[in-house]
Every structure is written in C-alpha cells, then in structure tokens.
Coordinates of C-alpha atoms and ligand atoms in Angstrom, one line a residue:
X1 CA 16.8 -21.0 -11.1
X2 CA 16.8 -18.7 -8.1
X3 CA 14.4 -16.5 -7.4
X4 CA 15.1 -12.5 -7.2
X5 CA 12.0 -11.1 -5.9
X6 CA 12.3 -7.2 -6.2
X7 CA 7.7 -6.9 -6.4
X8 CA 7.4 -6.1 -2.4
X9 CA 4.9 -3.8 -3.0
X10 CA 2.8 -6.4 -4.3
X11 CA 3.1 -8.9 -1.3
X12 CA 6.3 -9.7 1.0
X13 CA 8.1 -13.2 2.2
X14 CA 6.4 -14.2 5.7
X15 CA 8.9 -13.2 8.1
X16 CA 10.7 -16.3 9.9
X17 CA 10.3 -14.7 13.2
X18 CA 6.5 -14.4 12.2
X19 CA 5.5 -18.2 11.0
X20 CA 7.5 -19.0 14.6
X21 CA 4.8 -16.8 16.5
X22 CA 1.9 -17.9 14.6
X23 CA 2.5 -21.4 14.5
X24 CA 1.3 -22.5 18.2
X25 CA -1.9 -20.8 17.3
X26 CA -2.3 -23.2 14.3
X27 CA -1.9 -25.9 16.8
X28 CA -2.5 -26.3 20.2
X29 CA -3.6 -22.6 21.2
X30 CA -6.7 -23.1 19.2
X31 CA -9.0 -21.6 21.3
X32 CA -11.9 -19.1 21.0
X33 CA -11.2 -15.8 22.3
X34 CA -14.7 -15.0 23.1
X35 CA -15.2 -18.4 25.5
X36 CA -15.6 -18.7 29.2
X37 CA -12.9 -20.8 30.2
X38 CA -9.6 -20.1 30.8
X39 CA -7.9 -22.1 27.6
X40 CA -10.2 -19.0 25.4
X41 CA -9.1 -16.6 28.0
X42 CA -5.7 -16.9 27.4
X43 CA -6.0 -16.5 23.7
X44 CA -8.0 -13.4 24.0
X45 CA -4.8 -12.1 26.0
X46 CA -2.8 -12.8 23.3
X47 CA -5.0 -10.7 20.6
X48 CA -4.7 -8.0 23.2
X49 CA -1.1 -7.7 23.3
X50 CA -0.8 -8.4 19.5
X51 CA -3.3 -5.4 19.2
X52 CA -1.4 -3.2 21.9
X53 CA 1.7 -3.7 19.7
X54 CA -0.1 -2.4 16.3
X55 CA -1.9 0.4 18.2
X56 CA 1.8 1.1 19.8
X57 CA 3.0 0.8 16.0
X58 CA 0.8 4.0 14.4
X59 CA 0.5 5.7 17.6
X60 CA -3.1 4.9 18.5
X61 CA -4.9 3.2 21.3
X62 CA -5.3 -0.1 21.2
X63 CA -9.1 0.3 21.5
X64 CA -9.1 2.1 18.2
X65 CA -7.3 -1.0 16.3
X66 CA -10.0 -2.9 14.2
X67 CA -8.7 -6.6 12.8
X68 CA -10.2 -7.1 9.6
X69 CA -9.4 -9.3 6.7
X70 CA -7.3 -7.8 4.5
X71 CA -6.7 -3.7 3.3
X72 CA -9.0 -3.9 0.6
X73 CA -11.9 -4.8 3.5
X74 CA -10.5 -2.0 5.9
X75 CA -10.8 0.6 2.6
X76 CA -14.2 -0.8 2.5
X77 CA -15.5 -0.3 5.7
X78 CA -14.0 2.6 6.0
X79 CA -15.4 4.6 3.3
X80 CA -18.6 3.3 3.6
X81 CA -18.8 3.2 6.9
X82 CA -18.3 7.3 7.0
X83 CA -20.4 7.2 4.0
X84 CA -23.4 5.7 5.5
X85 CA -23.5 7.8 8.6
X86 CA -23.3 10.9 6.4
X87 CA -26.1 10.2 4.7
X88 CA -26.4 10.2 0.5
X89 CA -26.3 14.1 0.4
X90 CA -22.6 13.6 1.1
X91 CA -20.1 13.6 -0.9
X92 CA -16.8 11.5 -1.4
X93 CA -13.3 13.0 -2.4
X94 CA -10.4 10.9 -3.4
X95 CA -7.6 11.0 -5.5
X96 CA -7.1 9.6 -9.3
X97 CA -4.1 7.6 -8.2
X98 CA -5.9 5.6 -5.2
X99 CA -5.6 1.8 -5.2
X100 CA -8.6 0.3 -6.7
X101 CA -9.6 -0.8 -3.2
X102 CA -10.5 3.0 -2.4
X103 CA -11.7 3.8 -6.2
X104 CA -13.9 1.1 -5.9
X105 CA -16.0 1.7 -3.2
X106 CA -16.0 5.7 -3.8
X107 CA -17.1 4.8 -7.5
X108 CA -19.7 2.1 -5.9
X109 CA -21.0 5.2 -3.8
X110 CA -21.2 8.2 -6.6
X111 CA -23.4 5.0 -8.3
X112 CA -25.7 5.0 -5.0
X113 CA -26.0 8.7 -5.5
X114 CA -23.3 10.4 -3.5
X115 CA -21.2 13.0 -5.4
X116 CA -17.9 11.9 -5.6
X117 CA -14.4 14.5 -6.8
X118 CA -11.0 12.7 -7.7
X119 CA -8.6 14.8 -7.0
X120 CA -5.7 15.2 -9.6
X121 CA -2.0 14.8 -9.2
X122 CA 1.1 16.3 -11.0
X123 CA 3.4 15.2 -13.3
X124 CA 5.5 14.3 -10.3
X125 CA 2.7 12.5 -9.1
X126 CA 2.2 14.9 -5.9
X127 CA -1.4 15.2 -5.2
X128 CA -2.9 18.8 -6.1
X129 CA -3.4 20.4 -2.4
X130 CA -4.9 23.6 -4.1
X131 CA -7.9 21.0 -5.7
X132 CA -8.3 19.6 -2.0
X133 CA -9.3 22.2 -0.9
X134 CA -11.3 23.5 -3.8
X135 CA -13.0 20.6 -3.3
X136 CA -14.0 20.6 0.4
X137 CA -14.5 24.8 0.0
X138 CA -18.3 24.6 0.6
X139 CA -18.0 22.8 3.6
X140 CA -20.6 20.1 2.7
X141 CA -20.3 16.7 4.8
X142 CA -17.7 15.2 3.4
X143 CA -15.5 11.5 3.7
X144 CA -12.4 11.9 2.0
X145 CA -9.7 9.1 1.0
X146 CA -6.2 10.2 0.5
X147 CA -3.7 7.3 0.4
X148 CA -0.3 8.0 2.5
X149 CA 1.8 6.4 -0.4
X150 CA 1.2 5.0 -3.2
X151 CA 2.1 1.5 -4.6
X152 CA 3.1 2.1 -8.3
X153 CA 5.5 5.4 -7.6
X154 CA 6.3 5.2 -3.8
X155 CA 5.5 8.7 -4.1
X156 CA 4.5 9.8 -0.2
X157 CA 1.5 12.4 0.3
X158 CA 2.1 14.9 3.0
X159 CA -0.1 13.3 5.3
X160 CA 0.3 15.7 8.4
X161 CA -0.7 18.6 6.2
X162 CA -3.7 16.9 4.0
X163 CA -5.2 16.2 7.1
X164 CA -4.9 19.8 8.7
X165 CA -7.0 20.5 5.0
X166 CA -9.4 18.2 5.9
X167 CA -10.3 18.4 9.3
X168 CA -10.2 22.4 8.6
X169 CA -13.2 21.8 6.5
X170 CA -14.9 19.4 8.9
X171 CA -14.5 16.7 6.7
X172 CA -14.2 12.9 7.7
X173 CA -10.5 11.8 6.8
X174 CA -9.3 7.8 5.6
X175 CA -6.2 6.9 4.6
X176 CA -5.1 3.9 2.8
X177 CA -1.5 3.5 4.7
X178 CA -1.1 -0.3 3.2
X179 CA 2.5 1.0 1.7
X180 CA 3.9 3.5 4.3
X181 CA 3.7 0.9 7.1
X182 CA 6.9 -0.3 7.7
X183 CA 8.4 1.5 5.4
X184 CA 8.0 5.1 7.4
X185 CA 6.7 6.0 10.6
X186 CA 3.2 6.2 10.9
X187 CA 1.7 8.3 14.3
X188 CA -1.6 9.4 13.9
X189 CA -1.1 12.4 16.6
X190 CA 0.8 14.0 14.2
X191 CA -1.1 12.9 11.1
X192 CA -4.5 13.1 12.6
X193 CA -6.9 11.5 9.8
X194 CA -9.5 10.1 11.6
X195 CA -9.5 5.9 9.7
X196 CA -6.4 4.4 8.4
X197 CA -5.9 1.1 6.3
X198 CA -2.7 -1.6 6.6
X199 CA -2.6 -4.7 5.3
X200 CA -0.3 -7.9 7.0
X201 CA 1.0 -9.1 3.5
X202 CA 2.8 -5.8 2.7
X203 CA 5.0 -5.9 5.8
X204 CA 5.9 -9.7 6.5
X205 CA 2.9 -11.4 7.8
X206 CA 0.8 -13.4 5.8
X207 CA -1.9 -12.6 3.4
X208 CA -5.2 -12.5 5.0
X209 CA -4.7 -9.9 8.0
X210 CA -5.7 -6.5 7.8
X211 CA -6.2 -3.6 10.3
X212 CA -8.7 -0.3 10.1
X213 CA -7.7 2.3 12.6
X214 CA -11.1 4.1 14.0
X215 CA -10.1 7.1 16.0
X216 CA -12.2 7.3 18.8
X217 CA -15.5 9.4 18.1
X218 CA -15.1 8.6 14.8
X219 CA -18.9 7.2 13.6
X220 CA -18.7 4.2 11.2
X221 CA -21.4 2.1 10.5
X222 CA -20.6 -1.3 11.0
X223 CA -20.7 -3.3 8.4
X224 CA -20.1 -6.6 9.0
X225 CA -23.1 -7.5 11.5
X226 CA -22.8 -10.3 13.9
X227 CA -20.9 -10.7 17.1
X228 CA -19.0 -8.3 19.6
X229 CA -16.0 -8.8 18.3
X230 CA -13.6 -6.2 17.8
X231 CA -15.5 -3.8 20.1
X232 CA -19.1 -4.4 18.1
X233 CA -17.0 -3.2 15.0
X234 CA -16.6 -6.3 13.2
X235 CA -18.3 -9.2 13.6
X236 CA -16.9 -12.7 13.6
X237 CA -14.4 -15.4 15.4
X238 CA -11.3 -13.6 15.2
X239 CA -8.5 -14.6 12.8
X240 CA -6.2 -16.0 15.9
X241 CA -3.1 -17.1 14.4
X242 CA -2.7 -13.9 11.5
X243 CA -3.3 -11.8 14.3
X244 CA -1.0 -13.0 16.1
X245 CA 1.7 -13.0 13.6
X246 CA 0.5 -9.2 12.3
X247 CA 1.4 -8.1 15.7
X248 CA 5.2 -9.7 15.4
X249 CA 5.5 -8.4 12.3
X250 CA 4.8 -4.8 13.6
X251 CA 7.3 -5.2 16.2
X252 CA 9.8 -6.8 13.7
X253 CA 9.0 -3.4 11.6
X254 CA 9.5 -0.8 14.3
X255 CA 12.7 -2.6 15.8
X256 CA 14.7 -2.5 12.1
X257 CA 12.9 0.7 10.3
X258 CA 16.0 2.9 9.9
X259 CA 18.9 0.3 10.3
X260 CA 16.7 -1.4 6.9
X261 CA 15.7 1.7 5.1
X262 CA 19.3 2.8 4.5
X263 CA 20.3 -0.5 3.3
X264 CA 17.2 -0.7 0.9
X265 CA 16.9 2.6 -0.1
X266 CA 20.8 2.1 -0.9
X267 CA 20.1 -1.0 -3.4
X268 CA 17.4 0.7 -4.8
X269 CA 19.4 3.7 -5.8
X270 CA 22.1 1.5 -7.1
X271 CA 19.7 -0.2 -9.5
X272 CA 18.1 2.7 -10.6
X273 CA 21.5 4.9 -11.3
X274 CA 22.4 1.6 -12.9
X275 CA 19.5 1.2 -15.0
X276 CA 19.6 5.2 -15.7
X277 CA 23.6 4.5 -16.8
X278 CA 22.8 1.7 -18.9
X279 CA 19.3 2.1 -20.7
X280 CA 19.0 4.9 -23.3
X281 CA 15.8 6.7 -23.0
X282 CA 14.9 5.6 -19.3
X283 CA 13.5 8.2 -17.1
X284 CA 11.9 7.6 -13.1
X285 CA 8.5 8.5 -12.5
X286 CA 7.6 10.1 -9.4
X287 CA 8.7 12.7 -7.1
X288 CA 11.7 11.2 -5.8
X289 CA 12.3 13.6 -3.2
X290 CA 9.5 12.3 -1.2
X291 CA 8.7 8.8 -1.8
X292 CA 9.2 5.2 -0.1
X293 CA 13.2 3.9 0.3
X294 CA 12.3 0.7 -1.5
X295 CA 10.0 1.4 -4.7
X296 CA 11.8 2.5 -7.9
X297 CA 9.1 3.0 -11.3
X298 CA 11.1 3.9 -13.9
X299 CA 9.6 4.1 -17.6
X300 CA 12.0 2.5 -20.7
X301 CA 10.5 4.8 -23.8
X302 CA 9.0 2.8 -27.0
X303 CA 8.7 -0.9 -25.5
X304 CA 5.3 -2.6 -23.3
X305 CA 6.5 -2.9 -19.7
X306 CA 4.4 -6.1 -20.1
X307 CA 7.4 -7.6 -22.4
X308 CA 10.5 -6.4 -19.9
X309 CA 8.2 -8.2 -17.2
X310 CA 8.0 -11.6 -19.2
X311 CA 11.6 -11.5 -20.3
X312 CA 12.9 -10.4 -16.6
X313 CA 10.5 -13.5 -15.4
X314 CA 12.1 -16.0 -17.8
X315 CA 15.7 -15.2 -15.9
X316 CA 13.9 -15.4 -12.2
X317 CA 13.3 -12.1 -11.6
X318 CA 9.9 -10.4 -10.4
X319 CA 9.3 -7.0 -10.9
X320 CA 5.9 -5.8 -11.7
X321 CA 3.9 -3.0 -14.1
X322 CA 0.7 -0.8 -13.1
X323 CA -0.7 -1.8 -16.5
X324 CA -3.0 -4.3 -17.1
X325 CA -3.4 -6.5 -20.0
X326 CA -7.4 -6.3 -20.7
X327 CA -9.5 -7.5 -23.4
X328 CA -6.6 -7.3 -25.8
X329 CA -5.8 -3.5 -25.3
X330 CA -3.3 -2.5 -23.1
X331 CA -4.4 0.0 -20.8
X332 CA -1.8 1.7 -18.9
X333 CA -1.6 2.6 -15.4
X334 CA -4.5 4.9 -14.5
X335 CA -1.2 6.3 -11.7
X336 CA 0.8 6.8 -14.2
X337 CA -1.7 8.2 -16.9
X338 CA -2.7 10.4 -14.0
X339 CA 0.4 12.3 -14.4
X340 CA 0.5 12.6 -17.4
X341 CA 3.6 10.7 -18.6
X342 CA 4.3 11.2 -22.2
X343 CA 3.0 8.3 -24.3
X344 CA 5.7 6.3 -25.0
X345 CA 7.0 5.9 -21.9
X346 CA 3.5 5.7 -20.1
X347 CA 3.0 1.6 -21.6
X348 CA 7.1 1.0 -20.9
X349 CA 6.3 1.1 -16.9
X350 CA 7.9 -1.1 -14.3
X351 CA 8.4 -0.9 -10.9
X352 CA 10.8 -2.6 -8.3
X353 CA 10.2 -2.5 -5.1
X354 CA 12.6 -4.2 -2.7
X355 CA 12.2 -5.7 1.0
X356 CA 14.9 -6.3 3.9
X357 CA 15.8 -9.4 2.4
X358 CA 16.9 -8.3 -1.0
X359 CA 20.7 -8.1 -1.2
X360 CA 23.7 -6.7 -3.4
X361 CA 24.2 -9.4 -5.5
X362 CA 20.6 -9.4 -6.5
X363 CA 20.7 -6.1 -8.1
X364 CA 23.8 -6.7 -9.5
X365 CA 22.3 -9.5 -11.6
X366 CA 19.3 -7.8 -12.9
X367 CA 21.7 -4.7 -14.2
X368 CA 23.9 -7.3 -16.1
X369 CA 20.6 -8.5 -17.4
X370 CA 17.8 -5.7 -17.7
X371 CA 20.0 -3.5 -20.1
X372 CA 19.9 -7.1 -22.8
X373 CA 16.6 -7.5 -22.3
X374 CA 16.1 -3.0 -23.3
X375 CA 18.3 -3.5 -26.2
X376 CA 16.6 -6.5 -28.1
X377 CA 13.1 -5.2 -27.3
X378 CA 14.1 -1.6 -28.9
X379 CA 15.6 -3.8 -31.8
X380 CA 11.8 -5.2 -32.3
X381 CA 9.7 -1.9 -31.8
X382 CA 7.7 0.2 -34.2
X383 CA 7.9 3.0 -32.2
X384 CA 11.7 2.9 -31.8
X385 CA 13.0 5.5 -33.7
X386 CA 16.8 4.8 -33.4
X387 CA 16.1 1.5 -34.7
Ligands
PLP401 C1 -2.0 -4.1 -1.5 C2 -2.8 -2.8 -1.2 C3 -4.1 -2.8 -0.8 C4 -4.9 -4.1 -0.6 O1 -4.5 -4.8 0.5 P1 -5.0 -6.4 0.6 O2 -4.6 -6.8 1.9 O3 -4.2 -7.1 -0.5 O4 -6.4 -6.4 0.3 C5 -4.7 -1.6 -0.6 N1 -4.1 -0.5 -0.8 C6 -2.8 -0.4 -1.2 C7 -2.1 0.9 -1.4 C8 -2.1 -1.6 -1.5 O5 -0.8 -1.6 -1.9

C-alpha cells in the first residue's frame, strides 16, 4: 500500500537535495570544527556558510544563529534563558494555544515562582491583542512567548504587530516560528522579537537540528555549560552533518516558497472544499484568512477524530488530531478547546497538513475515501442525531 502522507506539520520527508549535502559529512568530512588543523578548519567553514544561509533565511546575522538540538531545546533556552536573567520577580506571558514545548517551560517557571498569564485566543483562534497588552500594562520585567503559527490550525499571529506590543512595554519577546519557516517569510527587521525558535524536521532536514535566533544584546543565560561553541551560547561538538543539511534545506525553502505555496495551498483547498462538499456537518477551524497554505483542521461533528485517523491509516493515509488519547479519557486539543469549538465537533478534529511533495492524485484518493469512512462512523455514533 502506498503511502499518502498529508501530517507535515508533524515532521517532513528529508529532502533529496539535503541527504546529498549531508552525506560527506557522515563520511569522510568528519572533522572537529573546533581543531587546529586544517582538515577541522575546513569543517568549521562549512558550519559558517550553513549558518550564513539560515541567518540570510530570517533576516538575521549570522552571529545571532544558535544551533541547537531540536525546537523544543531552542523554546527552552529561550524562555529560560530570558527568565533567568530577569530574575523570579518576573513574570512569563504566553498564549493558551502554544506548543507544549513553550507551555512547558512557562508552566515549569510559574512552579519556580514566577507569575505566569496565558493569553486567550478567539473562536477563530486569533490571539486576543487587547489581553496582550492588558497583560504587559504595568510594565513589570516581562519574557513573553507568542508562537508565529500554530501547528494544529495554521492559524498565523500577526507577528510584526505583537512585537511592536511587546517591545512597547519593554518586554523580552520569543517566538516559536517552528511552522512559519518555510511556509512564509520570516525577517526579523520587520518582526523584531528579540529569540525565535525553528526546527530542521518541519522543513526537510532531518529530525535532530534546531536553531534559536538571539538578537544581538539580547541577555540569555546559557544553559548548556561547556565549550565555546556557538559563540559561548551552547556548549558541545557541533552537530556537523544536520547542520549542514539544515542550511540546504533553508536554501531549498527560500528558492521554491511561492512557486510551492500556490501549488499546496491549491491541493489544500481542493481537499477541504471537497471534504466540505461531501461530509454533512463538517466545518474548518481557524481563521482561514490568515493561516499557513498547507494546514487544513477541519472538525466532522459527533464522531472521535481518533477513529477517522485509524480508519484513514488502515487505507495509507496520515493525517493527524490535536487530541490525545490519555488514561482512557479523551481529552481534546487544549488549541482547539481554546477556542472554544462547540462540543461535538471539538473530539471530531483532524488536521492535514501537506508538503511540496504531496500531489493531485493524493487528494483525490482521500476525498473518494474520507467521505466512506464519515458515513459509517456517523452510522455507529451515540451522539449522531440523524442516525
Ligand atoms: C514540532 C514543533 C516544535 C518542536 O520541535 P522539535 O524539533 O520536534 O523539538 C515546537 N513548536 C512547534 C510549533 C512545533 O510544531
């Protein structure tokens, strides 16, 4: 069976073009950056041109690019980074729909003491500017997460104006940018938060790779102590070969962005008009007027998203559902709870999310198949009252 793979925002394919530029680093090229000799030196040539190419990608300077590990480490070390300078009178503002990887370590920090706000969204799932600002009103030292997109919805925060918000109230700004890169341009002169999260596996590098922007002035405690590497800010033998290949990928990004978005954001809408023509009682969730070209989250009232997910996997096809099955109870998506979705459509979640190497006849398949799979599992609910 062939494998339709419409869950990009979960992780992507590793580009072709990117396991070709990694690969002599997993070989021969093995040396230590950080060594005297020439056969390091070249190697720490290469990191610099992989991390002039992500700096060129957001707009920044390469000094400001930090390599770490993955997005959930750059979230990390940003907010507690900021956090720890600040001092534990501060406080830290996020909002209810941030990944985990930002809720954790804000909720790790209100346990330490700080005072922590989450700032609500709408039914659209727009974040609530007016409680932004309410929030930062007294002017108290303040790091604040806001992410630029979010995974579930797609739905895009306006990131130019949150940070005029921010930085108005002298407040420290991160954002978690894991699902705008490559999907929309990212310049942080005209967004001007002050840290920014991406992560490789989102845009066609492997899993593993992750980059935290530190504007320069910006004070972060460091937090993983060791070596100089990545200007003192992170410690430890760099990551040659995913660096390498995060820095391809980047390019590969910048090179196709539009050409690719109006082809993806054209099989998305196909799907979704599809699903919409097909499905009684569908509906989208999200703003769609501002939200990412390749993520659709659409809601199918009275049946578990978990069940369409099994029964689309059984035919090949990935898709995916904020919800997670724990302890036995279903508990919906704390995104989608967050704006306030009506209860039966809030546990019937799923979200596609497409990549440049979907194509037509992919969709095609799942809107011969989806629709089957709606209709028997409304035929088995409880809580479907047209039987
Ligand atoms: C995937 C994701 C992360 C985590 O990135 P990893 O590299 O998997 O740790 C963080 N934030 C958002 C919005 C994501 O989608």
């Amino acid at each position: 069976m062939k494998t339709i793979y419409f869950d990009n925002n979960a992780t992507t394919r590793v580009a072709p073009e990117v396991l070709e530029a990694m690969l002599p680093f997993l070989g021969e090229r093995y040396g230590n950056a950080s060594s005297m000799h020439a056969f390091g030196g070249r190697v720490a040539k290469d990191i610099q041109a992989a991390r002039e190419r992500v700096a060129a990608f957001i707009g920044a300077d390469p000094s400001e690019i930090v390599f770490t590990s993955c997005g959930t480490e750059s979230d990390n070390m940003a907010i507690h980074g900021a956090a720890e300078v600040l001092g534990p009178q501060a406080r830290v503002v996020a909002s209810r729909v941030e990944h985990p990887a930002v809720l954790g370590p804000c909720r790790r920090l209100r346990d330490m003491g700080f005072s922590e706000t989450e700032v609500p969204v709408d039914s659209a799932g727009q974040l609530d500017l007016d409680a932004l600002r309410e929030a930062l009103k007294d002017g108290a030292p303040s790091i604040v997460s806001i992410m630029w997109a979010n995974n579930e919805t797609g739905v895009v925060f306006p990131m130019a104006e949150i940070a005029q918000i921010v930085k108005a109230a002298g407040a420290v700004l991160h954002t978690d940018a894991v699902q705008v890169a490559g999907k929309l341009p990212i310049d942080v002169r005209s967004a001007p938060v002050d840290m920014l999260s991406l992560s490789g596996h989102k845009l066609h590098a492997p899993k593993g790779i992750g980059v935290c922007y530190i504007r320069r002035g910006t004070r972060v405690k460091t937090f993983m102590l060791g070596g100089h590497q990545e200007h003192g800010r992170r410690g430890g033998t760099e990551n040659v070969p995913y660096i390498i290949g995060l820095g391809r990928a980047v390019e590969l990004a910048a090179a196709g962005m539009e050409e690719e978005n109006r082809q993806i954001a054209r099989l998305r809408d196909k799907l979704e008009r599809g699903l919409l023509a097909t499905c009684p009682d569908a509906r989208v969730n999200g703003d769609v007027r501002n939200r990412l070209p390749n993520t659709s989250n659409m809601s199918f009232e009275y049946i578990e998203g978990e069940s369409i997910l099994m029964h689309l996997s059984d035919r090949g096809i990935c898709a995916s559902t904020g919800s997670a099955c724990a302890a036995g109870s279903l508990e919906p998506s704390h995104v989608i709870r967050a704006m306030g979705v009506p209860f039966t459509a809030v546990h019937g979640s799923v979200r596609f999310s497409l990549s440049r190497y979907n194509t037509e006849a992919e969709v095609d398949t799942v809107l011969a198949e989806l629709p089957k799979i709606i209709a028997k599992l409304r035929a088995l609910s409880p809580f479907c009252q047209n039987g």
